[in-house]
Short mmCIF file of C-alpha atoms in Angstrom, two decimals:
data_model
loop_
_atom_site.label_atom_id
_atom_site.label_comp_id
_atom_site.label_asym_id
_atom_site.label_seq_id
_atom_site.Cartn_x
_atom_site.Cartn_y
_atom_site.Cartn_z
CA MET A 32 89.35 95.31 110.22
CA ILE A 33 90.14 96.31 106.64
CA LYS A 34 86.87 97.60 105.25
CA LYS A 35 87.89 98.79 101.79
CA TYR A 36 90.89 99.08 99.54
CA LEU A 37 91.69 101.29 96.56
CA HIS A 38 94.73 102.16 94.46
CA ASP A 39 96.74 105.33 94.08
CA GLY A 40 95.22 107.14 91.09
CA ASP A 41 91.71 105.64 91.42
CA LYS A 42 88.78 107.96 90.84
CA TYR A 43 87.52 109.54 94.07
CA ASP A 44 84.00 108.49 95.10
CA GLN A 45 82.83 110.94 97.75
CA ASN A 46 79.69 108.92 98.60
CA LEU A 47 81.76 105.82 99.31
CA PHE A 48 84.07 107.69 101.67
CA TYR A 49 81.37 109.45 103.65
CA SER A 50 79.07 106.43 103.86
CA GLU A 51 81.91 104.42 105.43
CA GLY A 52 83.07 107.28 107.66
CA PHE A 53 86.51 107.78 106.08
CA VAL A 54 87.63 111.42 106.12
CA LEU A 55 90.34 112.78 103.84
CA ASP A 56 92.41 115.89 104.37
CA TYR A 57 92.02 118.07 101.27
CA ASN A 58 93.77 121.41 101.62
CA ASP A 59 96.50 123.56 100.12
CA LEU A 60 99.35 121.87 102.01
CA LYS A 61 98.67 118.17 101.70
CA MET A 62 96.58 117.05 98.77
CA ASP A 63 94.90 113.72 99.40
CA LEU A 64 93.11 114.23 96.10
CA GLY A 65 94.38 115.21 92.67
CA ASN A 66 92.45 116.87 89.85
CA ILE A 67 91.37 115.27 86.59
CA TYR A 68 91.20 117.94 83.90
CA SER A 69 89.11 118.09 80.75
CA LYS A 70 90.90 117.86 77.40
CA GLU A 71 88.94 120.71 75.89
CA LYS A 72 89.45 123.21 78.67
CA TYR A 73 91.90 123.45 81.54
CA LYS A 74 89.16 122.74 84.04
CA SER A 75 88.91 120.12 86.80
CA ILE A 76 86.13 117.68 86.01
CA ASP A 77 86.85 115.04 88.65
CA LYS A 78 89.25 113.99 91.39
CA PHE A 79 91.48 110.99 92.05
CA ILE A 80 93.19 109.46 95.09
CA ASP A 81 96.69 110.94 95.32
CA PHE A 82 98.43 109.06 98.13
CA VAL A 83 99.35 105.59 99.34
CA GLY A 84 98.59 104.47 102.88
CA PHE A 85 95.92 103.92 105.52
CA VAL A 86 92.90 105.82 106.89
CA GLU A 87 90.83 104.75 109.92
CA ASN A 88 87.19 105.56 110.72
CA ASP A 89 85.31 105.77 114.06
CA ASP A 90 84.71 102.01 114.09
CA ASN A 91 88.46 101.29 113.79
CA ASP A 92 87.90 100.02 110.25
CA LEU A 93 90.65 100.70 107.74
CA LEU A 94 90.72 102.00 104.20
CA VAL A 95 93.93 100.90 102.49
CA VAL A 96 95.27 102.69 99.40
CA PHE A 97 97.76 100.47 97.53
CA PRO A 98 100.32 101.69 94.97
CA LYS A 99 99.51 101.88 91.28
CA ASN A 100 99.01 98.49 89.60
CA TYR A 101 99.46 96.51 92.82
CA LYS A 102 97.67 93.15 92.55
CA VAL A 103 95.93 92.45 95.87
CA LEU A 104 95.94 88.72 96.62
CA ASN A 105 95.17 88.82 100.34
CA CYS A 106 94.11 92.19 101.69
CA GLU A 107 95.45 91.68 105.22
CA GLU A 108 98.75 90.20 104.08
CA ASP A 109 99.19 92.82 101.36
CA SER A 110 98.45 95.59 103.86
CA LYS A 111 101.36 94.31 105.97
CA ILE A 112 103.60 94.34 102.90
CA LEU A 113 102.64 97.96 102.19
CA PHE A 114 103.11 99.09 105.79
CA ASN A 115 106.48 97.32 106.09
CA CYS A 116 107.60 98.80 102.78
CA ILE A 117 106.86 102.38 103.87
CA SER A 118 108.42 101.73 107.29
CA LYS A 119 111.56 100.25 105.74
CA HIS A 120 111.93 103.31 103.52
CA ILE A 121 111.56 105.64 106.53
CA GLN A 122 114.37 103.71 108.23
CA LYS A 123 116.64 103.68 105.17
CA ARG A 124 116.00 107.27 104.08
CA PRO A 125 115.29 109.34 107.23
CA ASP A 126 116.47 112.46 105.35
CA MET A 127 113.28 112.34 103.28
CA TYR A 128 111.05 112.47 106.36
CA ILE A 129 112.59 115.32 108.32
CA GLY A 130 111.65 119.00 108.10
CA GLU A 131 109.96 120.45 105.03
CA ASN A 132 110.77 117.39 102.91
CA GLY A 133 108.96 115.20 105.40
CA ASP A 134 105.86 117.39 105.26
CA LYS A 135 105.71 117.01 101.48
CA ASN A 136 106.36 113.27 101.37
CA PHE A 137 104.59 111.80 104.35
CA THR A 138 102.09 112.48 107.12
CA SER A 139 100.80 110.43 110.02
CA ASN A 140 99.20 111.17 113.35
CA TYR A 141 101.31 108.43 114.92
CA PRO A 142 105.10 108.88 115.33
CA PHE A 143 106.27 105.78 113.45
CA ALA A 144 109.65 107.28 112.53
CA ALA A 145 110.47 107.80 116.23
CA PHE A 146 109.17 104.32 117.09
CA TYR A 147 111.50 102.70 114.54
CA GLY A 148 114.40 104.74 115.88
CA VAL A 149 113.72 103.35 119.37
CA TYR A 150 113.28 99.84 117.99
CA ASP A 151 116.58 100.05 116.09
CA TYR A 152 118.36 100.74 119.39
CA PHE A 153 116.51 97.82 121.02
CA ALA A 154 117.42 95.47 118.15
CA ASN A 155 121.11 96.43 118.35
CA TYR A 156 121.69 96.92 122.08
CA GLY A 157 118.64 95.60 123.93
CA LEU A 158 116.86 97.66 126.56
CA TYR A 159 118.75 100.62 127.98
CA LEU A 160 120.35 99.32 131.18
CA LYS A 161 122.72 101.80 132.72
CA ASN A 162 125.76 100.22 134.36
CA LYS A 163 126.25 101.74 137.84
CA PHE A 164 128.98 101.15 140.42
CA PHE A 165 128.01 101.16 144.08
CA ILE A 166 130.75 101.19 146.71
CA LYS A 167 129.82 99.08 149.74
CA PRO A 168 131.79 97.60 152.61
CA ASN A 169 132.51 93.87 152.84
CA THR A 170 130.43 92.85 149.81
CA GLY A 171 133.07 91.19 147.66
CA GLY A 172 134.07 92.22 144.19
CA ARG A 173 136.93 94.48 143.23
CA LEU A 174 138.59 96.23 146.17
CA ASN A 175 138.40 100.02 146.00
CA TRP A 176 141.64 101.16 147.70
CA LYS A 177 140.85 104.84 147.53
CA GLU A 178 137.54 104.54 149.38
CA THR A 179 139.00 102.01 151.79
CA LEU A 180 141.82 104.38 152.74
CA ASN A 181 139.44 107.34 153.09
CA LYS A 182 136.59 105.68 154.99
CA SER A 183 138.00 102.71 156.93
CA GLU A 184 138.98 102.74 160.56
CA LYS A 185 142.71 102.14 161.13
CA PHE A 186 143.75 99.61 163.76
CA ILE A 187 147.31 98.84 164.80
CA ASN A 188 148.01 95.19 165.47
CA TYR A 189 151.60 94.92 166.67
CA GLU A 190 153.43 96.62 163.81
CA ASP A 191 150.73 96.17 161.15
CA ILE A 192 147.96 98.61 160.26
CA ILE A 193 144.60 96.93 159.69
CA LEU A 194 141.90 98.70 157.68
CA PHE A 195 138.28 97.87 158.48
CA PRO A 196 135.88 97.64 156.83
CA LEU A 197 137.19 97.08 153.31
CA TYR A 198 135.21 98.85 150.55
CA TYR A 199 134.45 97.09 147.25
CA ASN A 200 133.02 98.12 143.90
CA LYS A 201 129.71 96.40 143.29
CA ASN A 202 128.37 96.40 139.72
CA HIS A 203 124.57 96.86 139.52
CA TYR A 204 122.24 97.01 136.51
CA PHE A 205 119.04 98.93 137.01
CA SER A 206 115.98 99.96 135.03
CA ASN A 207 115.28 103.66 134.85
CA LEU A 208 112.89 106.00 133.09
CA ILE A 209 114.54 105.50 129.69
CA THR A 210 114.09 101.72 129.98
CA ASP A 211 110.41 102.06 130.92
CA CYS A 212 109.86 104.53 128.07
CA MET A 213 111.39 102.06 125.61
CA ILE A 214 109.12 99.25 126.86
CA PHE A 215 106.04 101.47 126.51
CA VAL A 216 106.92 102.79 123.03
CA ILE A 217 107.80 99.35 121.62
CA ASP A 218 105.11 97.18 123.21
CA TYR A 219 102.25 99.69 122.90
CA THR A 220 103.00 100.33 119.21
CA ILE A 221 103.35 96.63 118.33
CA TYR A 222 100.10 95.83 120.18
CA LYS A 223 98.13 98.69 118.61
CA PHE A 224 99.33 98.02 115.07
CA ASN A 225 99.68 94.23 115.21
CA THR A 226 97.75 94.04 111.92
CA PHE A 227 100.82 95.52 110.21
CA ILE A 228 103.88 95.21 112.42
CA ASN A 229 105.65 91.85 112.55
CA LEU A 230 108.20 92.72 115.23
CA SER A 231 108.90 91.07 118.56
CA PRO A 232 107.90 92.98 121.73
CA THR A 233 110.35 93.48 124.59
CA GLY A 234 109.02 90.57 126.66
CA LYS A 235 109.04 92.74 129.79
CA SER A 236 106.16 93.66 132.09
CA PHE A 237 104.32 96.76 130.94
CA PRO A 238 105.31 99.76 133.11
CA GLY A 239 102.64 100.84 135.61
CA VAL A 240 102.78 104.49 134.54
CA ASP A 241 100.26 106.50 132.50
CA PHE A 242 102.83 107.69 129.94
CA ILE A 243 100.36 109.70 127.90
CA ASP A 244 98.82 111.54 130.84
CA LYS A 245 102.28 112.22 132.29
CA LYS A 246 104.04 112.85 129.00
CA GLU A 247 104.88 116.51 129.76
CA ASP A 248 106.70 115.47 132.93
CA ILE A 249 108.39 112.60 131.08
CA LEU A 250 109.52 114.93 128.31
CA SER A 251 111.04 117.30 130.86
CA ILE A 252 113.05 114.48 132.47
CA LEU A 253 114.13 113.07 129.09
CA MET A 254 115.45 116.47 128.02
CA GLN A 255 117.48 116.69 131.23
CA LEU A 256 118.83 113.17 130.73
CA LYS A 257 119.87 114.02 127.18
CA GLN A 258 122.08 116.81 128.53
CA GLN A 259 123.82 114.28 130.80
CA THR A 260 124.37 111.66 128.08
CA PHE A 261 127.42 111.70 125.85
CA LYS A 262 127.34 108.50 123.78
CA ASP A 263 125.95 109.14 120.30
CA ASN A 264 123.70 106.06 120.20
CA GLU A 265 122.23 106.85 123.63
CA GLN A 266 121.65 110.48 122.68
CA GLN A 267 119.86 109.34 119.52
CA LEU A 268 117.72 106.95 121.56
CA ILE A 269 116.66 109.74 123.93
CA GLU A 270 116.01 112.07 120.98
CA ASN A 271 113.69 109.47 119.43
CA LEU A 272 111.87 109.06 122.76
CA ILE A 273 111.47 112.85 122.95
CA CYS A 274 110.10 112.93 119.39
CA TYR A 275 107.70 110.08 120.16
CA PHE A 276 106.20 111.64 123.30
CA SER A 277 106.10 115.08 121.67
CA GLU A 278 103.94 113.76 118.82
CA VAL A 279 101.91 110.84 120.19
CA ASN A 280 98.20 111.28 120.88
CA ILE A 281 95.83 108.53 121.96
CA GLY A 282 92.41 108.60 120.35
CA GLY A 283 91.07 110.04 117.10
CA HIS A 284 91.32 108.60 113.61
CA PHE A 285 94.61 106.97 112.77
CA TYR A 286 96.05 107.78 109.35
CA LEU A 287 99.31 107.20 107.50
CA LYS A 288 99.69 108.71 104.05
CA HIS A 289 102.65 108.73 101.68
CA TYR A 290 102.40 111.47 99.06
CA SER A 291 105.52 110.54 97.11
CA PHE A 292 105.49 106.78 96.59
CA SER A 293 107.45 107.40 93.38
CA SER A 294 110.52 107.99 95.59
CA ILE A 295 110.00 104.60 97.26
CA TRP A 296 109.54 102.98 93.85
CA GLU A 297 112.82 104.51 92.67
CA ASP A 298 114.77 103.22 95.69
CA MET A 299 113.13 99.78 95.57
CA ILE A 300 114.02 99.32 91.91
CA LYS A 301 117.63 100.25 92.59
CA ASP A 302 117.83 97.46 95.20
CA TYR A 303 115.99 95.09 92.85
CA LEU A 304 118.40 95.68 89.98
CA CYS A 305 121.51 95.47 92.17
CA ASN A 306 120.29 92.18 93.64
CA PHE A 307 118.73 90.38 90.67
CA TYR A 308 119.87 91.86 87.33
CA LYS A 309 121.48 89.23 85.08
CA GLU A 310 121.61 90.45 81.49
CA ILE A 311 119.88 91.95 78.46
CA ASN A 312 118.69 89.24 76.08
CA SER A 313 118.51 89.31 72.28
CA SER A 314 115.03 90.88 72.43
CA HIS A 315 116.42 93.80 74.47
CA GLU A 316 114.55 92.58 77.58
CA ILE A 317 116.02 92.87 81.08
CA VAL A 318 116.58 89.37 82.46
CA LEU A 319 116.31 89.01 86.24
CA ASP A 320 117.53 85.96 88.13
CA LYS A 321 117.23 85.57 91.90
CA ASN A 322 119.44 82.48 91.85
CA ASN A 323 122.18 83.65 89.51
CA PRO A 324 122.35 87.47 89.40
CA ARG A 325 125.34 89.50 88.18
CA LYS A 326 125.37 91.66 91.32
CA LEU A 327 126.15 94.82 89.36
CA VAL A 328 126.12 98.21 91.06
CA PHE A 329 123.51 100.60 89.68
CA GLN A 330 123.78 104.21 90.77
CA LYS A 331 122.55 107.69 89.95
CA LYS A 332 125.42 109.26 88.00
CA SER A 333 125.81 112.76 86.60
CA PHE A 334 127.15 113.59 83.13
CA HIS A 335 128.14 117.14 82.16
CA VAL A 336 127.18 116.94 78.49
CA ASN A 337 126.71 120.65 77.69
CA ALA A 338 130.02 122.11 76.48
CA ALA A 339 128.42 125.58 76.28
CA LYS A 340 127.42 125.42 79.97
CA PRO A 341 129.66 122.84 81.70
CA THR A 342 127.90 123.11 85.06
CA GLN A 343 124.71 121.64 83.59
CA TYR A 344 124.29 117.87 83.69
CA ILE A 345 121.96 114.92 83.18
CA SER A 346 121.39 112.17 85.80
CA PRO A 347 119.72 108.88 84.82
CA ASP A 348 118.13 107.10 87.80
CA TYR A 349 120.20 103.95 87.30
CA TYR A 350 123.48 103.84 85.43
CA CYS A 351 125.92 100.95 85.19
CA GLU A 352 128.98 100.06 83.11
CA SER A 353 129.77 96.39 82.53
CA GLU A 354 132.77 95.64 80.32
CA ASN A 355 131.92 97.10 76.88
CA THR A 356 128.25 97.75 77.72
CA GLN A 357 126.47 100.63 79.42
CA LEU A 358 123.01 100.43 80.96
CA ILE A 359 120.77 103.50 81.24
CA PHE A 360 117.53 102.87 83.15
CA ASP A 361 114.91 105.23 84.55
CA ALA A 362 112.12 104.57 87.08
CA LYS A 363 108.60 105.66 86.20
CA TYR A 364 105.84 105.39 88.78
CA TYR A 365 103.05 105.47 86.19
CA SER A 366 99.97 103.33 85.60
CA ASP A 367 100.92 103.41 81.92
CA ILE A 368 103.00 105.53 79.53
CA LYS A 369 101.35 107.93 77.11
CA GLY A 370 103.52 109.32 74.34
CA MET A 371 107.30 109.27 73.95
CA ASP A 372 109.54 109.77 76.96
CA TYR A 373 111.73 112.56 75.57
CA LYS A 374 114.04 112.62 78.58
CA GLN A 375 115.02 108.96 78.24
CA ILE A 376 115.42 109.34 74.47
CA SER A 377 117.80 112.26 75.04
CA TYR A 378 119.80 110.23 77.58
CA LEU A 379 120.26 107.49 74.99
CA PHE A 380 121.28 109.87 72.19
CA MET A 381 123.71 111.85 74.36
CA LEU A 382 125.43 108.92 76.09
CA SER A 383 125.54 106.22 73.41
CA GLY A 384 128.47 107.88 71.63
CA MET A 385 130.52 108.50 74.77
CA LYS A 386 134.30 108.40 74.20
CA ASP A 387 136.99 106.82 76.31
CA SER A 388 139.02 109.55 78.03
CA ILE A 389 142.30 107.70 77.32
CA THR A 390 141.89 106.31 73.79
CA ASP A 391 139.45 108.98 72.56
CA LYS A 392 137.54 106.15 70.84
CA LYS A 393 133.94 105.12 71.37
CA LYS A 394 133.82 103.64 74.84
CA PHE A 395 130.91 101.19 74.59
CA LYS A 396 129.94 98.71 71.89
CA LYS A 397 126.41 98.39 73.28
CA THR A 398 124.10 100.77 75.09
CA TYR A 399 120.79 99.59 76.52
CA SER A 400 118.04 101.89 77.71
CA ALA A 401 114.81 101.12 79.58
CA LEU A 402 111.95 102.64 81.54
CA ILE A 403 110.93 100.61 84.60
CA LEU A 404 107.27 100.70 85.65
CA PRO A 405 105.04 99.02 88.28
CA SER A 406 102.68 96.30 87.09
CA GLU A 407 100.66 93.32 88.26
CA LYS A 408 103.01 91.01 86.36
CA ARG A 409 106.41 91.01 84.66
CA PHE A 410 106.58 91.80 80.92
CA THR A 411 108.43 93.97 78.39
CA LYS A 412 107.29 96.30 75.59
CA ILE A 413 109.22 98.39 73.08
CA HIS A 414 108.80 102.04 73.97
CA PHE A 415 110.92 103.65 71.22
CA GLN A 416 112.81 102.46 68.16
CA ILE A 417 114.34 104.99 65.81
CA ASP A 418 112.94 104.96 62.30
CA SER A 419 115.80 104.25 59.85
CA MET A 420 114.50 107.09 57.67
CA TYR A 421 115.80 109.47 60.34
CA ASN A 422 118.89 107.64 61.59
CA ASP A 423 120.38 104.45 60.15
CA THR A 424 123.70 104.72 62.01
CA TYR A 425 122.45 103.53 65.39
CA ASP A 426 119.70 101.05 66.23
CA PHE A 427 118.21 103.06 69.06
CA ILE A 428 115.75 101.03 71.19
CA ILE A 429 114.18 101.86 74.54
CA THR A 430 112.08 99.24 76.32
CA GLU A 431 109.32 99.54 78.89
CA GLU A 432 110.11 97.04 81.65
CA TYR A 433 107.00 96.27 83.70
CA MET A 434 107.93 94.81 87.09
CA ASP A 435 105.62 92.94 89.46
CA ILE A 436 105.36 95.66 92.11
CA ARG A 437 104.21 93.20 94.77
CA ASP A 438 107.34 91.11 94.28
CA VAL A 439 109.54 94.22 94.26
CA MET A 440 108.03 95.37 97.59
CA ILE A 441 108.43 91.96 99.22
CA SER A 442 112.08 91.84 98.15
CA PHE A 443 112.67 95.37 99.48
CA CYS A 444 111.29 94.43 102.91
CA LYS A 445 113.57 91.41 103.37
#
């Protein structure tokens, strides 16, 4: 049951957490809470929630922390959207969740990354069924001449030699430990987290083995099997099973916390722009159209703009060239913007006068720049417009494009 929900960046209420039995991990390595500082002195005067995710208490109730500016319409349905969004990102960007990077970005006491690795194999290949050949006499199938010659009795009938019995290859499919492990990992996880996970179980009978109690023995066998397996996809499957059983623990408070939702926001917006961007209208607003998009390719591109130090470069989050127009967009995972965004202003100034390498003339007639932020609804504001007193050559404008984060997340999960 979902007991309470908050948003990333909300003020921390210690009494609320302890009265409901929700415990946060506040230490030097993973900061569930951030500090609010006074304006007069550099001193912490309060704390705020600094993650996105789920925390469980002793009664199996859940606290859900949604992203900044997420409009909750149905808490259970929106919790599924959030869980699926984080899970999809783990699947698309596993590099961000491995090693030291993983420790900084994400923590959970349940091995979801390994589960999704196992489920990916299941979705692509089905359950692991090893194809084995058994050689048996007089069973039909393909005749095995080598075994027949080696094992059969030889009888002479007049001038002919008769071999008996004849040995045949018989193709058998069998379930083994890997198959049973897959069934346990998939069906147990889907059952336990059915509030969030909308995936189909295997449809097979649950194995009659206590996988958690016997996990050390299972891990030992899996490691041996990995040494005997040579196909890349099968090796990856066994590696994910090893990771799962190395990390899984039954009991205790479940938690899943993402400490860098800004990285998910950045990747989601890239997909959103590539799928739905249509144009910039006369008011400098980004126009999105799910029925008639341009299907442009937005990418992170580097520009070496410093002639004094050519190795230095700038990299807007989303860059795209379309005919005589260039688009320079940047993702901002903020509740709101305070002050001028100097980085985006510098991008606009440095790139708007870019020359064509062949003609040595100005390459683009129009350059559009925008900051893209999460919001409860879609709207546009002007962030920066150069005062003509300072520059009347170019009409520099940067917009703030507020996207409905709920809609962006739903689109990302499809």
